[in-house]
Coordinates of C-alpha atoms and ligand atoms in Angstrom, one line a residue:
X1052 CA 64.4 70.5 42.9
X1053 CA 66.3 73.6 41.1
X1054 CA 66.5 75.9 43.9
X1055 CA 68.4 73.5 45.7
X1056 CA 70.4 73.1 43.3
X1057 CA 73.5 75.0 43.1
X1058 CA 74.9 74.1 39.8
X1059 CA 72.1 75.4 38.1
X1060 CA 72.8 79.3 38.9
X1061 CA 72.7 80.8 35.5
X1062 CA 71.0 78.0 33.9
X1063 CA 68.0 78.5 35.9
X1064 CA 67.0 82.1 35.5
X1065 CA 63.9 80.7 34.3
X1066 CA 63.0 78.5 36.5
X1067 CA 62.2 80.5 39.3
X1068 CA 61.2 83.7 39.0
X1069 CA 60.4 84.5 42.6
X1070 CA 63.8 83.7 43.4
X1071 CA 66.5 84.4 41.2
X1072 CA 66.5 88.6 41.1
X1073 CA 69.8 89.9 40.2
X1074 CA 70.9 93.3 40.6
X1075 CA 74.1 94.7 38.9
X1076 CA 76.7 96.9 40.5
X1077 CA 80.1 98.6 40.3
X1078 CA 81.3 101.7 42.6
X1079 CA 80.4 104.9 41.3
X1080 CA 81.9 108.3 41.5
X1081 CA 80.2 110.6 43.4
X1082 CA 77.9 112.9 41.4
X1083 CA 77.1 110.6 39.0
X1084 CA 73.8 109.5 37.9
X1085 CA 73.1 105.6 39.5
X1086 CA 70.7 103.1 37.6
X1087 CA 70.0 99.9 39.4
X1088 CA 69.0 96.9 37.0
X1089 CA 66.8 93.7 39.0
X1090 CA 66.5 90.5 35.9
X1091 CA 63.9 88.0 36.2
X1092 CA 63.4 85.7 33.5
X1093 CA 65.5 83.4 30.8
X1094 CA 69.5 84.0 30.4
X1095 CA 68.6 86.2 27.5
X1096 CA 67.0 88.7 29.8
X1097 CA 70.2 88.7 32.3
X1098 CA 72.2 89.1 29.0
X1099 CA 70.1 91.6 27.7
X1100 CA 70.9 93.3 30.8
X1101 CA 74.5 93.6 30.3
X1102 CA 73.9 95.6 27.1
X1103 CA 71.2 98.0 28.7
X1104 CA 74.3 98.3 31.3
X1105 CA 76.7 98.8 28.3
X1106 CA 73.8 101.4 26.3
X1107 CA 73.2 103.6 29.9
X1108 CA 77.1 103.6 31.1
X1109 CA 77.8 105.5 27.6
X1110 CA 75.2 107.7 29.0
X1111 CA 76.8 108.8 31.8
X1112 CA 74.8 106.4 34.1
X1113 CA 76.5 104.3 36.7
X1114 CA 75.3 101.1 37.9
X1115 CA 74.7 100.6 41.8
X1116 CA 73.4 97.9 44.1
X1117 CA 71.7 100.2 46.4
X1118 CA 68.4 101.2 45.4
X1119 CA 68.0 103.6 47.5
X1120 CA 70.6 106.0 45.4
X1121 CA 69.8 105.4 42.3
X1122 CA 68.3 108.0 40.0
X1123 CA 66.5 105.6 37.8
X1124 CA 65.3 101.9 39.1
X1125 CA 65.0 99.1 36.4
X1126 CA 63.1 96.2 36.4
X1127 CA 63.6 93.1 33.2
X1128 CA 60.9 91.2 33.0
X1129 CA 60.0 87.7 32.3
X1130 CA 55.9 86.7 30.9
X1131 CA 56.8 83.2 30.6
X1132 CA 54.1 81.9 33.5
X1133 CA 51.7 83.8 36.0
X1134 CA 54.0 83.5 38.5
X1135 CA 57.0 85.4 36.7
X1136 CA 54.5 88.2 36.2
X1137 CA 53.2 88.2 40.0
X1138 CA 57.1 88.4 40.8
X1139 CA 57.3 91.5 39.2
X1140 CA 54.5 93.2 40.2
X1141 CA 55.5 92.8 43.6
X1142 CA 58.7 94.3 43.2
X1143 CA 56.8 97.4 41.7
X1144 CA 55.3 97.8 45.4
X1145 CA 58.6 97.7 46.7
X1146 CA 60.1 100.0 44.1
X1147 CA 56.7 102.4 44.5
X1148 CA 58.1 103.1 48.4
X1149 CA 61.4 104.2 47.7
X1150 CA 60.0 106.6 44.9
X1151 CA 57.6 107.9 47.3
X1152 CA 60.8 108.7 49.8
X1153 CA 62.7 109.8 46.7
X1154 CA 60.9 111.8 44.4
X1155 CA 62.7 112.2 41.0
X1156 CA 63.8 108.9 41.1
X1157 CA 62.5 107.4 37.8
X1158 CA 60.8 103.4 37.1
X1159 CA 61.0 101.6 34.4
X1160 CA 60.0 98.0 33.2
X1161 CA 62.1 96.4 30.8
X1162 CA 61.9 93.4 28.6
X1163 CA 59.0 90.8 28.0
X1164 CA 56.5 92.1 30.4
X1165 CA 56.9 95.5 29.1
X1166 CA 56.5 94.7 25.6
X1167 CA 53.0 92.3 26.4
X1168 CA 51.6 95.0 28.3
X1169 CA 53.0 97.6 26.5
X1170 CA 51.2 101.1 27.4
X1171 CA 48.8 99.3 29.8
X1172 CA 51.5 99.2 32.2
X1173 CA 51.7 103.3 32.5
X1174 CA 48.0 102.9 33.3
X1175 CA 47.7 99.7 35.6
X1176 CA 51.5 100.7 37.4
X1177 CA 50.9 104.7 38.0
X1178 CA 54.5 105.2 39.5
X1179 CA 56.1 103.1 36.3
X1180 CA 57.9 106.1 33.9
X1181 CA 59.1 104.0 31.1
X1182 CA 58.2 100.7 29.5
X1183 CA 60.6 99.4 26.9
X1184 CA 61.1 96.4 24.9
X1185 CA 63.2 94.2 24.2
X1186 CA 64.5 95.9 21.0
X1187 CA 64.1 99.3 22.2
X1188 CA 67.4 99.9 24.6
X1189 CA 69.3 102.1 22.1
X1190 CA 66.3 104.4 23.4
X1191 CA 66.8 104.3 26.7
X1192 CA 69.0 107.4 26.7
X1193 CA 66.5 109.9 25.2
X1194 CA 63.4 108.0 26.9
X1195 CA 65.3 108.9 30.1
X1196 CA 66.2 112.2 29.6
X1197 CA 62.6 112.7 28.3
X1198 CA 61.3 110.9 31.4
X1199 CA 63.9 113.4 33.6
X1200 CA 61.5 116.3 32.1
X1201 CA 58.5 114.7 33.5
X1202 CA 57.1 112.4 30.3
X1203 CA 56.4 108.8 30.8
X1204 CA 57.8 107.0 27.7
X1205 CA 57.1 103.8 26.0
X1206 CA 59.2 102.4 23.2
X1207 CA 58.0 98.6 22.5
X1208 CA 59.0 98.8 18.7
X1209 CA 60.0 94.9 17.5
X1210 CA 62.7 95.0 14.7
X1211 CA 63.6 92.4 12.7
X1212 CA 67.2 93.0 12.4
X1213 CA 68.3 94.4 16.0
X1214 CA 70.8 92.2 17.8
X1215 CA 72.7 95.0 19.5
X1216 CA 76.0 93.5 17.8
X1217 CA 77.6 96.3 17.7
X1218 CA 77.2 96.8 21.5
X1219 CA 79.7 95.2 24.1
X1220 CA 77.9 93.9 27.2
X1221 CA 79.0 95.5 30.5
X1222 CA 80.0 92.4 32.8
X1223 CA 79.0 94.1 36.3
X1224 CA 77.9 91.1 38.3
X1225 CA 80.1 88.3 36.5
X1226 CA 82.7 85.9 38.3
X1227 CA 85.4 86.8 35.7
X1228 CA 85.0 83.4 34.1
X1229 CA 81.7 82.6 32.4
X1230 CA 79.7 84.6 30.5
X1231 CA 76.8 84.8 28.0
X1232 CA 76.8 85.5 24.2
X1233 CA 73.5 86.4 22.4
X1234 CA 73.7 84.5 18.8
X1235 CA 70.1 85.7 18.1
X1236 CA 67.3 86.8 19.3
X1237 CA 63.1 86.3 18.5
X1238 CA 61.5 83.6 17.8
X1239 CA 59.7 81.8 15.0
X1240 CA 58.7 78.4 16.8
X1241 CA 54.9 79.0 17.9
X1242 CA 55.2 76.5 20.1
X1243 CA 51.0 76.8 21.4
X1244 CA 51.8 77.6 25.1
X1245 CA 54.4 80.1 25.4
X1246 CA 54.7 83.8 24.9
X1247 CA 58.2 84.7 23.5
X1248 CA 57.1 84.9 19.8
X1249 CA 54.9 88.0 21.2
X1250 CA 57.7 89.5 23.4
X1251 CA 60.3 89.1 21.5
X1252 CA 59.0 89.4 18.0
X1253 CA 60.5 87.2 14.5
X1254 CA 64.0 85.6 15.0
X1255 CA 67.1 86.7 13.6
X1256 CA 70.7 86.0 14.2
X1257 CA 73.6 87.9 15.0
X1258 CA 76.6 88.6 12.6
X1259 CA 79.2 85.4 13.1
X1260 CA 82.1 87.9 13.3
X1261 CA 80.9 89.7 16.0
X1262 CA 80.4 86.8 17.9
X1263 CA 83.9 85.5 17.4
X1264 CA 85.1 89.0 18.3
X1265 CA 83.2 88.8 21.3
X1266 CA 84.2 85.6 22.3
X1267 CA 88.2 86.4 21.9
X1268 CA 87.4 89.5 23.7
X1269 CA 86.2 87.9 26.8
X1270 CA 88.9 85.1 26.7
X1271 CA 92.1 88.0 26.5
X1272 CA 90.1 89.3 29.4
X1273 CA 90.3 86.0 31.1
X1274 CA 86.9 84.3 30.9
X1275 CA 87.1 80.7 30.0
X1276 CA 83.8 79.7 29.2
X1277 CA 80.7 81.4 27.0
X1278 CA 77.4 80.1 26.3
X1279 CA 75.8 80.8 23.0
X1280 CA 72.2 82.0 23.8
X1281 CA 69.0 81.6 21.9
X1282 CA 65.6 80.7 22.2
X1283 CA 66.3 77.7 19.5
X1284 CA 70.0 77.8 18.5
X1285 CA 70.2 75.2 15.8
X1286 CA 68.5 77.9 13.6
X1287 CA 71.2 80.1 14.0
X1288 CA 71.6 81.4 10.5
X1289 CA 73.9 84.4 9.1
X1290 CA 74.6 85.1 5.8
X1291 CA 78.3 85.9 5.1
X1292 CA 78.4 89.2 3.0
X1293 CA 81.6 89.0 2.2
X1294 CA 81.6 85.3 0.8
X1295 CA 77.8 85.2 0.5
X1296 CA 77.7 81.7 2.1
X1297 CA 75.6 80.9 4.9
X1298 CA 76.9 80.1 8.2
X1299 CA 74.5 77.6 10.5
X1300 CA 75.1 76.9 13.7
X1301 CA 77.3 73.9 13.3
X1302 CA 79.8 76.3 11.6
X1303 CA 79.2 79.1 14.3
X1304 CA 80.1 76.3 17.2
X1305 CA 83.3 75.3 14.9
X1306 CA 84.2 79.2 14.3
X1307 CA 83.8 79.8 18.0
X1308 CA 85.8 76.2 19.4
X1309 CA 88.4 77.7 17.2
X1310 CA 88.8 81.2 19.3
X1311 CA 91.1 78.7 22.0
X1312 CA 91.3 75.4 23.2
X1313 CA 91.1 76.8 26.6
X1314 CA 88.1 78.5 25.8
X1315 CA 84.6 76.4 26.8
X1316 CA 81.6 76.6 24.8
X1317 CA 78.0 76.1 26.1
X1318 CA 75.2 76.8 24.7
X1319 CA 71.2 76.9 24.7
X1320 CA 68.2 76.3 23.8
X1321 CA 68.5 73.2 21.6
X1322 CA 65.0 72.7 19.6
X1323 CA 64.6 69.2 19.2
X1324 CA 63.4 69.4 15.8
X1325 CA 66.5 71.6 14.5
X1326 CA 69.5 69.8 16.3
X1327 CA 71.6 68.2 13.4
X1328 CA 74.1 65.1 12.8
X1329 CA 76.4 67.8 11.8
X1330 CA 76.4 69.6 15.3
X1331 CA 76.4 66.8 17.4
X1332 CA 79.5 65.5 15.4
X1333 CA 81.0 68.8 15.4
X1334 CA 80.4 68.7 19.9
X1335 CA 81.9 65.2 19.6
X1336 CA 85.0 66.2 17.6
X1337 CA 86.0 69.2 19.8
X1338 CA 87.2 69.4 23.3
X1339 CA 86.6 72.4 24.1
X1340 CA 82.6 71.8 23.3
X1341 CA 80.9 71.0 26.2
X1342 CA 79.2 67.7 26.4
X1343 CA 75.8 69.0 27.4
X1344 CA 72.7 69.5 25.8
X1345 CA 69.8 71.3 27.2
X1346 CA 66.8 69.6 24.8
X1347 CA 63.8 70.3 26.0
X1348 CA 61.2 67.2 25.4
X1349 CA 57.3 69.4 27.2
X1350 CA 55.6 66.3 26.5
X1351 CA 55.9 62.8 26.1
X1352 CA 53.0 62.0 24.1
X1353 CA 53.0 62.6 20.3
X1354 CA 49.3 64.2 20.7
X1355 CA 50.0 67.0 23.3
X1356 CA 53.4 68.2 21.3
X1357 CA 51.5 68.2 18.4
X1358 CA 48.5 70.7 20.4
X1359 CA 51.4 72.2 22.1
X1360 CA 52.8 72.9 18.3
X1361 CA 56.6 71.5 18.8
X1362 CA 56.5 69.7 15.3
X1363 CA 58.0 66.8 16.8
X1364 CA 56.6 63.3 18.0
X1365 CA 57.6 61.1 21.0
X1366 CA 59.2 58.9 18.2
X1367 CA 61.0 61.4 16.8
X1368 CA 62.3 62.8 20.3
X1369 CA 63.5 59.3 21.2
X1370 CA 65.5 59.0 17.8
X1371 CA 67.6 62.2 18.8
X1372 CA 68.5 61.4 22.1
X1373 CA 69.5 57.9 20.7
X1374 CA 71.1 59.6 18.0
X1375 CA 73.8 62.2 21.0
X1376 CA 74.3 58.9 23.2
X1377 CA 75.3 57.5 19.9
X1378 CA 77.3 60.3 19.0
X1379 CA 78.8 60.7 22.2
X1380 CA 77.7 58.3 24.8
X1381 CA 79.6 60.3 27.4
X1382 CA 77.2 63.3 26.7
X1383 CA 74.5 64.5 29.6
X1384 CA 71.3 65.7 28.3
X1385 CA 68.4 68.1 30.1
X1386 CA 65.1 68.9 29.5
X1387 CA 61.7 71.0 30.4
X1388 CA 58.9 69.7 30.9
X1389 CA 55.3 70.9 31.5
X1390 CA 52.3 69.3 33.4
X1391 CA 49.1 69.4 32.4
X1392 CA 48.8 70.5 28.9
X1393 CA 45.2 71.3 27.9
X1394 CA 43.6 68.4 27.5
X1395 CA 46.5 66.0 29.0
X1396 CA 45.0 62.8 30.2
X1397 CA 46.5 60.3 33.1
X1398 CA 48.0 57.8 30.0
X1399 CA 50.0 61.0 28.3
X1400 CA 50.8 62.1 31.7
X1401 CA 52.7 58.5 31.8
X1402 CA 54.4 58.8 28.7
X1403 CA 56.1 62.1 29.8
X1404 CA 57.2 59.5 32.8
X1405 CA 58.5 57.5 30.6
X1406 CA 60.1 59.8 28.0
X1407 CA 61.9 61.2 30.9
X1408 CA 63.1 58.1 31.9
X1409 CA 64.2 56.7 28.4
X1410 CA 66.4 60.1 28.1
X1411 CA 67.9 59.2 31.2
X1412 CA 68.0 63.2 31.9
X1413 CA 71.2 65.0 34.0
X1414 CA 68.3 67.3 35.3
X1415 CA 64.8 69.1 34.6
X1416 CA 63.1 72.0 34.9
X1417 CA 59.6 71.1 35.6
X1418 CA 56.4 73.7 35.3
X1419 CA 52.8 72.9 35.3
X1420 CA 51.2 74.2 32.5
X1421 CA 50.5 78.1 32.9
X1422 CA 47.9 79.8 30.4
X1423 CA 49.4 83.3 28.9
X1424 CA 47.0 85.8 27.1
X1425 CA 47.2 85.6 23.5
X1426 CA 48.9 82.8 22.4
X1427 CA 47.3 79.9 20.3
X1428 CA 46.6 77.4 23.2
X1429 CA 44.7 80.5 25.2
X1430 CA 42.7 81.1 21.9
X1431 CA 41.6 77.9 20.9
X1432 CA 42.1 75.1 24.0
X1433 CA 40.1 75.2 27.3
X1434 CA 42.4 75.0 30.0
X1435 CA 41.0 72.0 31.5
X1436 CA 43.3 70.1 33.9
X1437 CA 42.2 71.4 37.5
X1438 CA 44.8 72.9 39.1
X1439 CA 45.5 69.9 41.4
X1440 CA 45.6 67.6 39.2
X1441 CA 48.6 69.7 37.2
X1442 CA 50.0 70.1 40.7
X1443 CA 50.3 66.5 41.3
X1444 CA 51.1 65.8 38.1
X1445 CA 54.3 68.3 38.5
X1446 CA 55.3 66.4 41.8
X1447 CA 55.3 62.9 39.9
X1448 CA 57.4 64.1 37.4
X1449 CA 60.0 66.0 40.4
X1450 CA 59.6 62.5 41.7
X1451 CA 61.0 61.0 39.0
X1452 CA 63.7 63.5 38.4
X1453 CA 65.4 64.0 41.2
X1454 CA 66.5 60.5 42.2
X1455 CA 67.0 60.3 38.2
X1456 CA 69.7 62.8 39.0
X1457 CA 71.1 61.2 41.8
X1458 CA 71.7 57.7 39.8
X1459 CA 73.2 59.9 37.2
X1460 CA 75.0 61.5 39.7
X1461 CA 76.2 58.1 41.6
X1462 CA 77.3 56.9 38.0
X1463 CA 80.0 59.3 37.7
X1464 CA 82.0 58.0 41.6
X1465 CA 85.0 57.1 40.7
X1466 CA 85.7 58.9 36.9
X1467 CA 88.0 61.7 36.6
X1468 CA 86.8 64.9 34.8
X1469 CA 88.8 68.0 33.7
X1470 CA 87.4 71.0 35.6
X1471 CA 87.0 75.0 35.0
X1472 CA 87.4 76.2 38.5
X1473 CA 84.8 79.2 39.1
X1474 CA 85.2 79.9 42.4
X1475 CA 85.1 79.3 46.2
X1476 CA 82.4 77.3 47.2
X1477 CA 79.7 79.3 49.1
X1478 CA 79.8 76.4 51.9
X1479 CA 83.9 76.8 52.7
X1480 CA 86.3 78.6 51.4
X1481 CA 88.8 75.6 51.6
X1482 CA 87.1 74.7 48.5
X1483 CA 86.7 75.2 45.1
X1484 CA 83.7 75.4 43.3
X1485 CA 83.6 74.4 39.1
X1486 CA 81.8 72.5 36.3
X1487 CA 82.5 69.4 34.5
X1488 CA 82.2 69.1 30.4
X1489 CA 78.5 67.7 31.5
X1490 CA 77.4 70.8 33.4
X1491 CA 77.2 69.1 36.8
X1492 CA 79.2 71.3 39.7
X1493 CA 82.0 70.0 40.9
X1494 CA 82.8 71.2 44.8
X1495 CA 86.6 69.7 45.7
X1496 CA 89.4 71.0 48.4
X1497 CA 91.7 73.6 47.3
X1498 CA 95.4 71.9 46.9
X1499 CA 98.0 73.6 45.3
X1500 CA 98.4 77.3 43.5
X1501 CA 95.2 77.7 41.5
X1502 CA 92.8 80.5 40.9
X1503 CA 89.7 80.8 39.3
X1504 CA 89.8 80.2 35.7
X1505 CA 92.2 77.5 36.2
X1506 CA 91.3 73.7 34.4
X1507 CA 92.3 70.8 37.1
X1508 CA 91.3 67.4 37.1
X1509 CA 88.8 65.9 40.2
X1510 CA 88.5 62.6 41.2
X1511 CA 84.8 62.2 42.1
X1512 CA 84.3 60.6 45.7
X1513 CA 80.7 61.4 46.8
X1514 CA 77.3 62.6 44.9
X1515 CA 74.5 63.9 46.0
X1516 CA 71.8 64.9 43.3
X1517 CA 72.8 68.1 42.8
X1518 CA 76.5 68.0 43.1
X1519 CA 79.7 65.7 42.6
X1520 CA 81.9 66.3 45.6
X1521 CA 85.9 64.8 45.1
X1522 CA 89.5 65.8 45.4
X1523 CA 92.0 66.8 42.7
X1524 CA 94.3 64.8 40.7
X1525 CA 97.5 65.1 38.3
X1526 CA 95.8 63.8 35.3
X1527 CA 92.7 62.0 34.0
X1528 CA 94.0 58.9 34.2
X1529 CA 95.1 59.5 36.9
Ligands
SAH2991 N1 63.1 78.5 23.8 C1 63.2 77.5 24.8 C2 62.6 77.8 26.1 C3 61.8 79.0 26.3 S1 60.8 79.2 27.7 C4 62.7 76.2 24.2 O1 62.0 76.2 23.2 O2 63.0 75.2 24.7 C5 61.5 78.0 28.9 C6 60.5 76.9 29.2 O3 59.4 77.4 29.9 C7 59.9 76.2 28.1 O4 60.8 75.2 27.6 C8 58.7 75.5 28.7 O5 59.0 74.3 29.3 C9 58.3 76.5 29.8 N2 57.1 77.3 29.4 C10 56.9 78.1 28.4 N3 55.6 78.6 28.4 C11 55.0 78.0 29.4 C12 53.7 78.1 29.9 N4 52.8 78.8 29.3 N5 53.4 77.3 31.0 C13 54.3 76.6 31.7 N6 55.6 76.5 31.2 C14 55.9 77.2 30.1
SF4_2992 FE1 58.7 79.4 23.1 FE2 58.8 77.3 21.5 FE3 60.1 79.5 20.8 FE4 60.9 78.0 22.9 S1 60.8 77.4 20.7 S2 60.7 80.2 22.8 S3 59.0 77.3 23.7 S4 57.9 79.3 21.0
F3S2993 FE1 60.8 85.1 30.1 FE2 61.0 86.6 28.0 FE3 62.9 84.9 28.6 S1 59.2 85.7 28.7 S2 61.8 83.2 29.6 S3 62.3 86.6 29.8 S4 62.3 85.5 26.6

């Protein structure tokens, strides 16, 4: 259902892989060294992106779209599932002919692939010159001057302070409008199935001030929206040197709502077990805090989570999303889910059914159940659902989803929202193209003198499951 889905771009880097390549570009000068950048993976990868952008423009490299010039092809990669690594791989191939045509031209993989397979890649990828991790880009300059002289270098060093803070992300393929903020990176979770704890080593969060400063940064440069990345924000964390008080993330959303009124604020990946009273009544109490939460549920039975590590039970889930529509009833919620858990039977299969349909979820992104070398579920559970059977499962749970999201959808006919126009809308460009406080995209006929960037109120008219279609308004009431 996501690829369809055209309000998910930028929410759904994850989702997938095969599909959602971006390159960034910008003109060059002639004579200058081009590096061309392809992201797979999670928003933190596409932001990561923006500072390896940032880290090789101060060393003299320009970015381009066109391959086929550039001195040194990049490639940031996502480990999440089988799949996401296949993707890559296959792109190698590609980027292996234009070498061939080229030589000089240097490769290099990037981000959670590289740092999983670290020097194994120089030996299973011959034509690969430089595998880097995720906390490794302040190398990049002297691993690719060292790779200009003919050495293949690897850097997959973890830190446990690096959060590039310092370090202001080059916005090459943005919309002028939204952007991404990296409060933190790593993390501590374990959760038994997935690989991030390994690629992206122990979590740590960024300094508070320079998130403010890079929020008021983008907003006197026009964007009116960021979202406030990490793999499990509500343990954002900072310690305030300067009043040695600690700042959680509750404070950081307050700080941030506080940059402008005009400025939206997003963010993700809620952990279930970590999302407080406090936040939720600090998105209730300001505007300019979106009413969205991406809280991802993976099971609905209390045994599987507690295989699958999430330190959570079904109960416990249920209370929480009570506890936002309580909060603010108003509020849409999202989730991930996977099919097919080791062990999973047909019973727990049906309480992920149900959990689903007791959160009454905006949208999902839906995987079946991929095994990754090395983590805690590969070491000590058989993988055991046949693939079918996860297969089918998966479709059930898509089944259930996507006309979920066109009740949800139908629901809002008739209500007004306040919308952040982002653009034309790739169908006409008679319309406009924006989000709603809930995350769903809003596609409505251009009237008056607007531009991008511009809030307007929408009428809704029409839905379909992935977008509200309607036609603007003076006011919300009216
Ligand atoms: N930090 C975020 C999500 C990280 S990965 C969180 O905790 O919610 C994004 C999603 O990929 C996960 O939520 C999970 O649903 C899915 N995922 C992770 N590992 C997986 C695996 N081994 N097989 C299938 N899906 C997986
Ligand atoms: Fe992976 Fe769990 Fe961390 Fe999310 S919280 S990145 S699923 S270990
Ligand atoms: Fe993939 Fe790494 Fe993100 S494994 S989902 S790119 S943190």
């Amino acid at each position: 259902m996501y690829n369809d889905n055209p309000t998910l771009e930028g929410i759904t880097k994850h989702v997938d892989e095969t599909k959602q390549g971006e390159v960034f570009f910008t003109e060059g000068k002639k004579g200058d060294k081009h590096f061309y950048i392809e992201s797979y993976g999670c928003q933190m990868n596409f932001s990561d992106s923006e500072i390896v952008a940032s880290i090789l423009g101060e060393a003299g490299y320009q970015p381009t779209r066109n391959m086929e010039i550039a001195d040194l092809i990049l490639i940031n990669t996502c480990s999440i599932r089988e799949k996401a690594e296949d993707t890559v791989r296959k792109r190698l191939r590609i980027f292996d002919k234009v070498k061939r045509q080229r030589p000089g031209t240097m490769v290099g993989v990037l981000g959670c692939m590289a740092e999983r397979l670290k020097s194994k890649f120089l030996e299973e990828e011959q034509l690969v010159d430089l595998v880097v991790g995720p906390d490794a880009y302040r190398d990049l300059p002297n691993l690719v001057a060292g790779a200009e002289e003919g050495d293949k270098g690897v850097n997959v060093f973890l830190s446990r302070e690096e959060t590039y803070a310092d370090i202001s992300p080059l916005r090459l393929n943005s919309n002028g409008i939204t952007a991404f903020i990296s409060i933190m990176r790593g993390c501590d979770n374990m959760c038994s199935f997935c690989v991030v704890p390994f690629t992206r080593g122990r979590e740590r969060s960024r300094s508070a001030f320079s998130v403010i400063a890079e929020a008021t940064d983008l907003f006197e440069r026009g964007f009116r929206e960021v979202t406030l990345l990490g793999q499990n924000v509500d343990s954002y964390k900072w310690e305030n040197p300067e009043t040695n008080t600690t700042v959680n993330f509750a404070d950081l959303l307050k700080m941030v709502a506080h940059v402008h009124p005009d400025l939206r604020i997003r963010f993700s990946t809620s952990h279930p077990k970590d999302i407080t009273d406090d936040v939720l009544h600090t998105m209730a109490k300001y505007e300019n805090i979106c009413k969205y939460i991406h809280l991802p549920v993976q099971s609905g039975s209390s045994r599987v989570l507690e295989l699958m590590n999430r330190t959570y039970t079904r109960e416990w889930y249920m209370d929480k999303v009570r506890r936002i529509y309580e909060i603010m009833p108003d509020c849409a919620i999202s989730s991930d889910v996977i099919a097919g858990f080791c062990t999973e039977t047909e019973e727990e299969h049906q309480e992920t059914l149900s959990v689903m349909e007791f959160a009454n979820y905006s949208m999902s992104y839906m995987f079946f159940y991929s095994e990754r070398p090395g983590t805690v579920a590969a070491r000590k559970y058989e993988d055991d659902i046949p693939l079918e059977v996860k297969k089918r499962r998966l479709q059930e749970i898509i089944d259930l989803q996507t006309p979920m999201s066109y009740r949800h959808n139908q629901k809002d006919i008739g209500k007004t929202f306040k919308v952040l126009i982002e653009g034309e809308s790739k169908r006409s460009d008679a319309d406009w193209k924006g989000r709603n406080s809930q995350n769903k995209m809003v596609v409505f006929a251009k009237q008056g003198v607007h531009s991008a960037g511009d809030y307007v109120y929408v009428k809704i008219n029409e839905a379909t499951s992935a977008t509200l279609i309607g036609e603007m308004v003076a006011g919300p009431g009216a």
